[in-house]
PDB file of C-alpha atoms in Angstrom:
ATOM      1  CA  MET K   1       3.926 -18.754  -8.247  1.00  0.00           C
ATOM      2  CA  LEU K   2       2.908 -21.026  -5.710  1.00  0.00           C
ATOM      3  CA  ALA K   3       3.617 -24.165  -7.709  1.00  0.00           C
ATOM      4  CA  VAL K   4       7.158 -22.464  -9.036  1.00  0.00           C
ATOM      5  CA  ALA K   5       7.960 -22.432  -5.084  1.00  0.00           C
ATOM      6  CA  ARG K   6       6.314 -26.029  -4.157  1.00  0.00           C
ATOM      7  CA  ARG K   7       9.216 -27.506  -7.130  1.00  0.00           C
ATOM      8  CA  ARG K   8      11.593 -25.765  -5.832  1.00  0.00           C
ATOM      9  CA  GLY K   9      11.404 -26.543  -2.003  1.00  0.00           C
ATOM     10  CA  ILE K  10      10.522 -22.980  -0.853  1.00  0.00           C
ATOM     11  CA  ARG K  11       8.271 -22.707   2.012  1.00  0.00           C
ATOM     12  CA  THR K  12       4.987 -20.510   1.541  1.00  0.00           C
ATOM     13  CA  VAL K  13       3.012 -19.127   4.429  1.00  0.00           C
ATOM     14  CA  PRO K  14      -0.833 -18.412   4.040  1.00  0.00           C
ATOM     15  CA  ALA K  15       0.022 -14.003   4.106  1.00  0.00           C
ATOM     16  CA  ILE K  16      -3.224 -14.043   7.071  1.00  0.00           C
ATOM     17  CA  ALA K  17      -3.091 -11.636  10.010  1.00  0.00           C
ATOM     18  CA  PRO K  18      -1.001 -11.006  12.147  1.00  0.00           C
ATOM     19  CA  LEU K  19       1.871 -12.584  10.800  1.00  0.00           C
ATOM     20  CA  GLY K  20       4.980 -11.177  11.256  1.00  0.00           C
ATOM     21  CA  LEU K  21       8.251 -12.429   8.197  1.00  0.00           C
ATOM     22  CA  ALA K  22      11.848 -10.751   9.257  1.00  0.00           C
ATOM     23  CA  LEU K  23      14.078 -10.724   6.325  1.00  0.00           C
ATOM     24  CA  GLY K  24      17.256  -9.544   7.857  1.00  0.00           C
ATOM     25  CA  ARG K  25      16.538  -6.152   9.014  1.00  0.00           C
ATOM     26  CA  LEU K  26      13.104  -6.028   6.847  1.00  0.00           C
ATOM     27  CA  ARG K  27      10.833  -7.099   9.205  1.00  0.00           C
ATOM     28  CA  ILE K  28       6.997  -7.103   7.226  1.00  0.00           C
ATOM     29  CA  ARG K  29       3.947  -7.293   9.517  1.00  0.00           C
ATOM     30  CA  ILE K  30       0.921  -8.667   7.731  1.00  0.00           C
ATOM     31  CA  LEU K  31      -2.578  -6.212   9.247  1.00  0.00           C
ATOM     32  CA  SER K  32      -5.400  -7.828   6.926  1.00  0.00           C
ATOM     33  CA  PRO K  33      -6.843 -10.422   6.022  1.00  0.00           C
ATOM     34  CA  PRO K  34      -8.310 -12.032   8.994  1.00  0.00           C
ATOM     35  CA  PRO K  35      -8.232 -15.773   9.313  1.00  0.00           C
ATOM     36  CA  ARG K  36     -11.924 -16.290   7.019  1.00  0.00           C
ATOM     37  CA  ALA K  37     -14.551 -16.513   7.764  1.00  0.00           C
ATOM     38  CA  PRO K  38     -16.850 -20.280   7.006  1.00  0.00           C
ATOM     39  CA  GLY K  39     -19.272 -20.048   4.309  1.00  0.00           C
ATOM     40  CA  PRO K  40     -19.389 -18.762   0.784  1.00  0.00           C
ATOM     41  CA  PRO K  41     -16.787 -16.086   0.366  1.00  0.00           C
ATOM     42  CA  PRO K  42     -17.420 -11.941   0.233  1.00  0.00           C
ATOM     43  CA  GLU K  43     -18.722 -10.567  -3.409  1.00  0.00           C
ATOM     44  CA  ASP K  44     -15.910  -8.256  -3.003  1.00  0.00           C
ATOM     45  CA  PRO K  45     -12.805  -9.202  -2.708  1.00  0.00           C
ATOM     46  CA  ASN K  46     -11.128  -5.755  -1.800  1.00  0.00           C
ATOM     47  CA  PRO K  47     -11.378  -5.026   2.290  1.00  0.00           C
ATOM     48  CA  ARG K  48      -9.846  -8.629   2.112  1.00  0.00           C
ATOM     49  CA  GLY K  49      -6.478  -7.266   0.555  1.00  0.00           C
ATOM     50  CA  VAL K  50      -2.780  -8.221   2.011  1.00  0.00           C
ATOM     51  CA  VAL K  51      -2.706  -4.811   3.163  1.00  0.00           C
ATOM     52  CA  ALA K  52       1.037  -5.088   5.189  1.00  0.00           C
ATOM     53  CA  VAL K  53       3.673  -2.665   6.793  1.00  0.00           C
ATOM     54  CA  VAL K  54       7.197  -3.289   6.188  1.00  0.00           C
ATOM     55  CA  SER K  55       9.975  -2.077   8.118  1.00  0.00           C
ATOM     56  CA  ALA K  56      13.047  -1.588   7.396  1.00  0.00           C
ATOM     57  CA  PRO K  57      16.254   0.894   9.573  1.00  0.00           C
ATOM     58  CA  GLY K  58      14.682   4.340   8.699  1.00  0.00           C
ATOM     59  CA  LEU K  59      11.372   3.444   6.392  1.00  0.00           C
ATOM     60  CA  ARG K  60       8.160   2.490   7.126  1.00  0.00           C
ATOM     61  CA  LEU K  61       5.603   1.301   4.107  1.00  0.00           C
ATOM     62  CA  LEU K  62       1.527   1.068   3.620  1.00  0.00           C
ATOM     63  CA  LEU K  63       1.103  -1.964   1.065  1.00  0.00           C
ATOM     64  CA  SER K  64      -3.071  -1.113   1.314  1.00  0.00           C
ATOM     65  CA  ALA K  65      -4.150  -3.290  -1.874  1.00  0.00           C
ATOM     66  CA  ASP K  66      -7.495  -2.782  -2.990  1.00  0.00           C
ATOM     67  CA  ALA K  67      -8.596  -2.034   1.133  1.00  0.00           C
ATOM     68  CA  GLU K  68      -9.909   1.526   0.991  1.00  0.00           C
ATOM     69  CA  SER K  69     -10.982   3.313   4.523  1.00  0.00           C
ATOM     70  CA  ASP K  70     -13.659   0.647   6.054  1.00  0.00           C
ATOM     71  CA  ALA K  71     -11.129  -2.178   5.393  1.00  0.00           C
ATOM     72  CA  LEU K  72      -8.119   0.248   6.827  1.00  0.00           C
ATOM     73  CA  LEU K  73      -8.688   2.177   9.204  1.00  0.00           C
ATOM     74  CA  PRO K  74     -10.043  -0.634  11.973  1.00  0.00           C
ATOM     75  CA  LEU K  75      -6.903  -1.569  11.797  1.00  0.00           C
ATOM     76  CA  ALA K  76      -3.443  -0.578  13.990  1.00  0.00           C
ATOM     77  CA  LEU K  77      -2.478   0.980  11.774  1.00  0.00           C
ATOM     78  CA  PRO K  78       1.030   2.936  12.621  1.00  0.00           C
ATOM     79  CA  PRO K  79       2.542   6.063  11.155  1.00  0.00           C
ATOM     80  CA  VAL K  80       4.100   5.231   8.351  1.00  0.00           C
ATOM     81  CA  ASP K  81       6.948   7.306   5.822  1.00  0.00           C
ATOM     82  CA  ALA K  82       5.331   6.266   1.967  1.00  0.00           C
ATOM     83  CA  MET K  83       2.071   4.015   1.255  1.00  0.00           C
ATOM     84  CA  LYS K  84       0.661   2.799  -2.118  1.00  0.00           C
ATOM     85  CA  VAL K  85      -2.941   4.479  -2.069  1.00  0.00           C
ATOM     86  CA  PRO K  86      -5.719   2.037  -2.155  1.00  0.00           C
ATOM     87  CA  HIS K  87      -7.175   0.611  -5.410  1.00  0.00           C
ATOM     88  CA  HIS K  88      -5.926   2.658  -7.792  1.00  0.00           C
ATOM     89  CA  GLY K  89      -6.931   5.979  -6.198  1.00  0.00           C
ATOM     90  CA  SER K  90     -10.511   5.246  -6.485  1.00  0.00           C
ATOM     91  CA  ALA K  91     -12.855   7.491  -4.775  1.00  0.00           C
ATOM     92  CA  ASP K  92     -12.794   6.686  -0.846  1.00  0.00           C
ATOM     93  CA  ALA K  93     -15.208   8.998   1.638  1.00  0.00           C
ATOM     94  CA  GLY K  94     -12.562   7.821   4.733  1.00  0.00           C
ATOM     95  CA  LEU K  95      -9.470   8.987   2.959  1.00  0.00           C
ATOM     96  CA  PRO K  96      -8.401  11.391   4.685  1.00  0.00           C
ATOM     97  CA  ARG K  97      -9.147   9.479   8.552  1.00  0.00           C
ATOM     98  CA  VAL K  98      -6.819   7.109   7.255  1.00  0.00           C
ATOM     99  CA  LEU K  99      -4.194   9.521   6.161  1.00  0.00           C
ATOM    100  CA  GLU K 100      -4.013  11.763   9.139  1.00  0.00           C
ATOM    101  CA  ARG K 101      -3.855   8.174  11.131  1.00  0.00           C
ATOM    102  CA  LEU K 102      -0.237   7.730   9.129  1.00  0.00           C
ATOM    103  CA  ARG K 103       0.893  10.533   8.286  1.00  0.00           C
ATOM    104  CA  PRO K 104       3.118   9.008   5.076  1.00  0.00           C
ATOM    105  CA  ARG K 105       5.398  12.760   3.653  1.00  0.00           C
ATOM    106  CA  MET K 106       5.559  10.351  -0.162  1.00  0.00           C
ATOM    107  CA  ALA K 107       2.326   8.096  -1.538  1.00  0.00           C
ATOM    108  CA  ALA K 108       1.902   5.990  -4.444  1.00  0.00           C
ATOM    109  CA  ILE K 109      -1.007   5.688  -6.882  1.00  0.00           C
ATOM    110  CA  GLU K 110      -0.419   1.967  -9.158  1.00  0.00           C
ATOM    111  CA  VAL K 111      -2.743   2.684 -11.274  1.00  0.00           C
ATOM    112  CA  GLY K 112      -2.552   2.634 -15.591  1.00  0.00           C
ATOM    113  CA  ASP K 113      -4.772   4.013 -18.153  1.00  0.00           C
ATOM    114  CA  ASN K 114      -8.171   3.404 -17.928  1.00  0.00           C
ATOM    115  CA  THR K 115     -11.925   3.750 -18.222  1.00  0.00           C
ATOM    116  CA  TYR K 116     -12.789   4.363 -14.534  1.00  0.00           C
ATOM    117  CA  GLY K 117     -11.129   7.339 -13.997  1.00  0.00           C
ATOM    118  CA  HIS K 118      -8.670   6.593 -11.891  1.00  0.00           C
ATOM    119  CA  PRO K 119      -7.210   8.200  -9.830  1.00  0.00           C
ATOM    120  CA  THR K 120      -9.806  10.410  -9.313  1.00  0.00           C
ATOM    121  CA  ALA K 121      -9.562  14.235  -8.293  1.00  0.00           C
ATOM    122  CA  SER K 122     -11.001  13.666  -4.988  1.00  0.00           C
ATOM    123  CA  THR K 123      -8.096  11.658  -4.044  1.00  0.00           C
ATOM    124  CA  LEU K 124      -5.757  13.644  -5.587  1.00  0.00           C
ATOM    125  CA  ALA K 125      -6.500  16.749  -3.388  1.00  0.00           C
ATOM    126  CA  ALA K 126      -6.937  14.334  -0.110  1.00  0.00           C
ATOM    127  CA  LEU K 127      -3.582  13.792  -0.757  1.00  0.00           C
ATOM    128  CA  ARG K 128      -2.773  17.791  -2.115  1.00  0.00           C
ATOM    129  CA  ARG K 129      -4.539  19.073   1.587  1.00  0.00           C
ATOM    130  CA  ALA K 130      -2.346  16.316   3.582  1.00  0.00           C
ATOM    131  CA  ALA K 131       0.904  17.931   1.544  1.00  0.00           C
ATOM    132  CA  ILE K 132       1.975  14.420   0.700  1.00  0.00           C
ATOM    133  CA  SER K 133       4.337  14.286  -2.161  1.00  0.00           C
ATOM    134  CA  THR K 134       2.671  12.439  -4.745  1.00  0.00           C
ATOM    135  CA  TYR K 135       3.476   9.411  -7.488  1.00  0.00           C
ATOM    136  CA  ARG K 136       1.248   7.786 -10.098  1.00  0.00           C
ATOM    137  CA  THR K 137       2.940   5.199 -12.362  1.00  0.00           C
ATOM    138  CA  ASP K 138       0.914   6.599 -15.723  1.00  0.00           C
ATOM    139  CA  ARG K 139       3.070   9.573 -15.042  1.00  0.00           C
ATOM    140  CA  HIS K 140       5.655   8.993 -13.313  1.00  0.00           C
ATOM    141  CA  GLY K 141       5.896   5.099 -14.705  1.00  0.00           C
ATOM    142  CA  THR K 142       8.237   3.039 -12.026  1.00  0.00           C
ATOM    143  CA  ILE K 143       9.040   4.474  -8.585  1.00  0.00           C
ATOM    144  CA  SER K 144      11.782   2.846  -5.588  1.00  0.00           C
ATOM    145  CA  LEU K 145      12.191   4.433  -2.275  1.00  0.00           C
ATOM    146  CA  SER K 146      15.563   4.108  -1.043  1.00  0.00           C
ATOM    147  CA  VAL K 147      16.730   5.175   2.895  1.00  0.00           C
ATOM    148  CA  GLN K 148      19.401   7.833   2.656  1.00  0.00           C
ATOM    149  CA  ALA K 149      21.135   9.745   4.999  1.00  0.00           C
ATOM    150  CA  GLY K 150      19.101  12.326   4.866  1.00  0.00           C
ATOM    151  CA  GLY K 151      16.268  10.622   4.599  1.00  0.00           C
ATOM    152  CA  LEU K 152      13.506   8.444   2.341  1.00  0.00           C
ATOM    153  CA  ARG K 153      14.622   9.051  -1.448  1.00  0.00           C
ATOM    154  CA  VAL K 154      11.804   8.791  -3.847  1.00  0.00           C
ATOM    155  CA  ARG K 155      13.022   7.530  -7.457  1.00  0.00           C
ATOM    156  CA  SER K 156      11.562   6.762 -11.098  1.00  0.00           C
ATOM    157  CA  GLU K 157      11.531   5.975 -14.566  1.00  0.00           C
ATOM    158  CA  ASN K 158       9.583   9.990 -15.401  1.00  0.00           C
ATOM    159  CA  PRO K 159      11.317  12.948 -12.790  1.00  0.00           C
ATOM    160  CA  ASP K 160       8.931  15.584 -14.420  1.00  0.00           C
ATOM    161  CA  PRO K 161       5.584  14.102 -16.683  1.00  0.00           C
ATOM    162  CA  GLY K 162       4.979  17.326 -16.501  1.00  0.00           C
TER     163      GLY K 162
END
């Protein structure tokens, strides 16, 4: 993708914290990863995934990549309306603390058929305990959010996955 952007003369910037971008009324704030420390890259790249807060009038969304609670909790996380659940819904003992800080009304789990057991029962239970409407791409298909006069609206390919 970067090669295509270069060929087309599109300016790119590394998604390294702290970075803020504005596209009309849309704001993107990169919270992580920080600039890389000297030395070899870490064995586990997940904590260095791009974590961003996307804001538009009436909506604040956390995009968490695969960064789990140990990478998220040190960040300046604002309350959000919706979030992408980290790491396909894998087990994360710190997720309840993340949810308590973020207070989302909606969460999306990007997951497909897998042998890892994602999303885990503990993650689904944490989302239920926090009374968060949860959507899963393996059951709901494509999920989209929009802001309506009455607030956040969620649509999915399969609204009733049964």
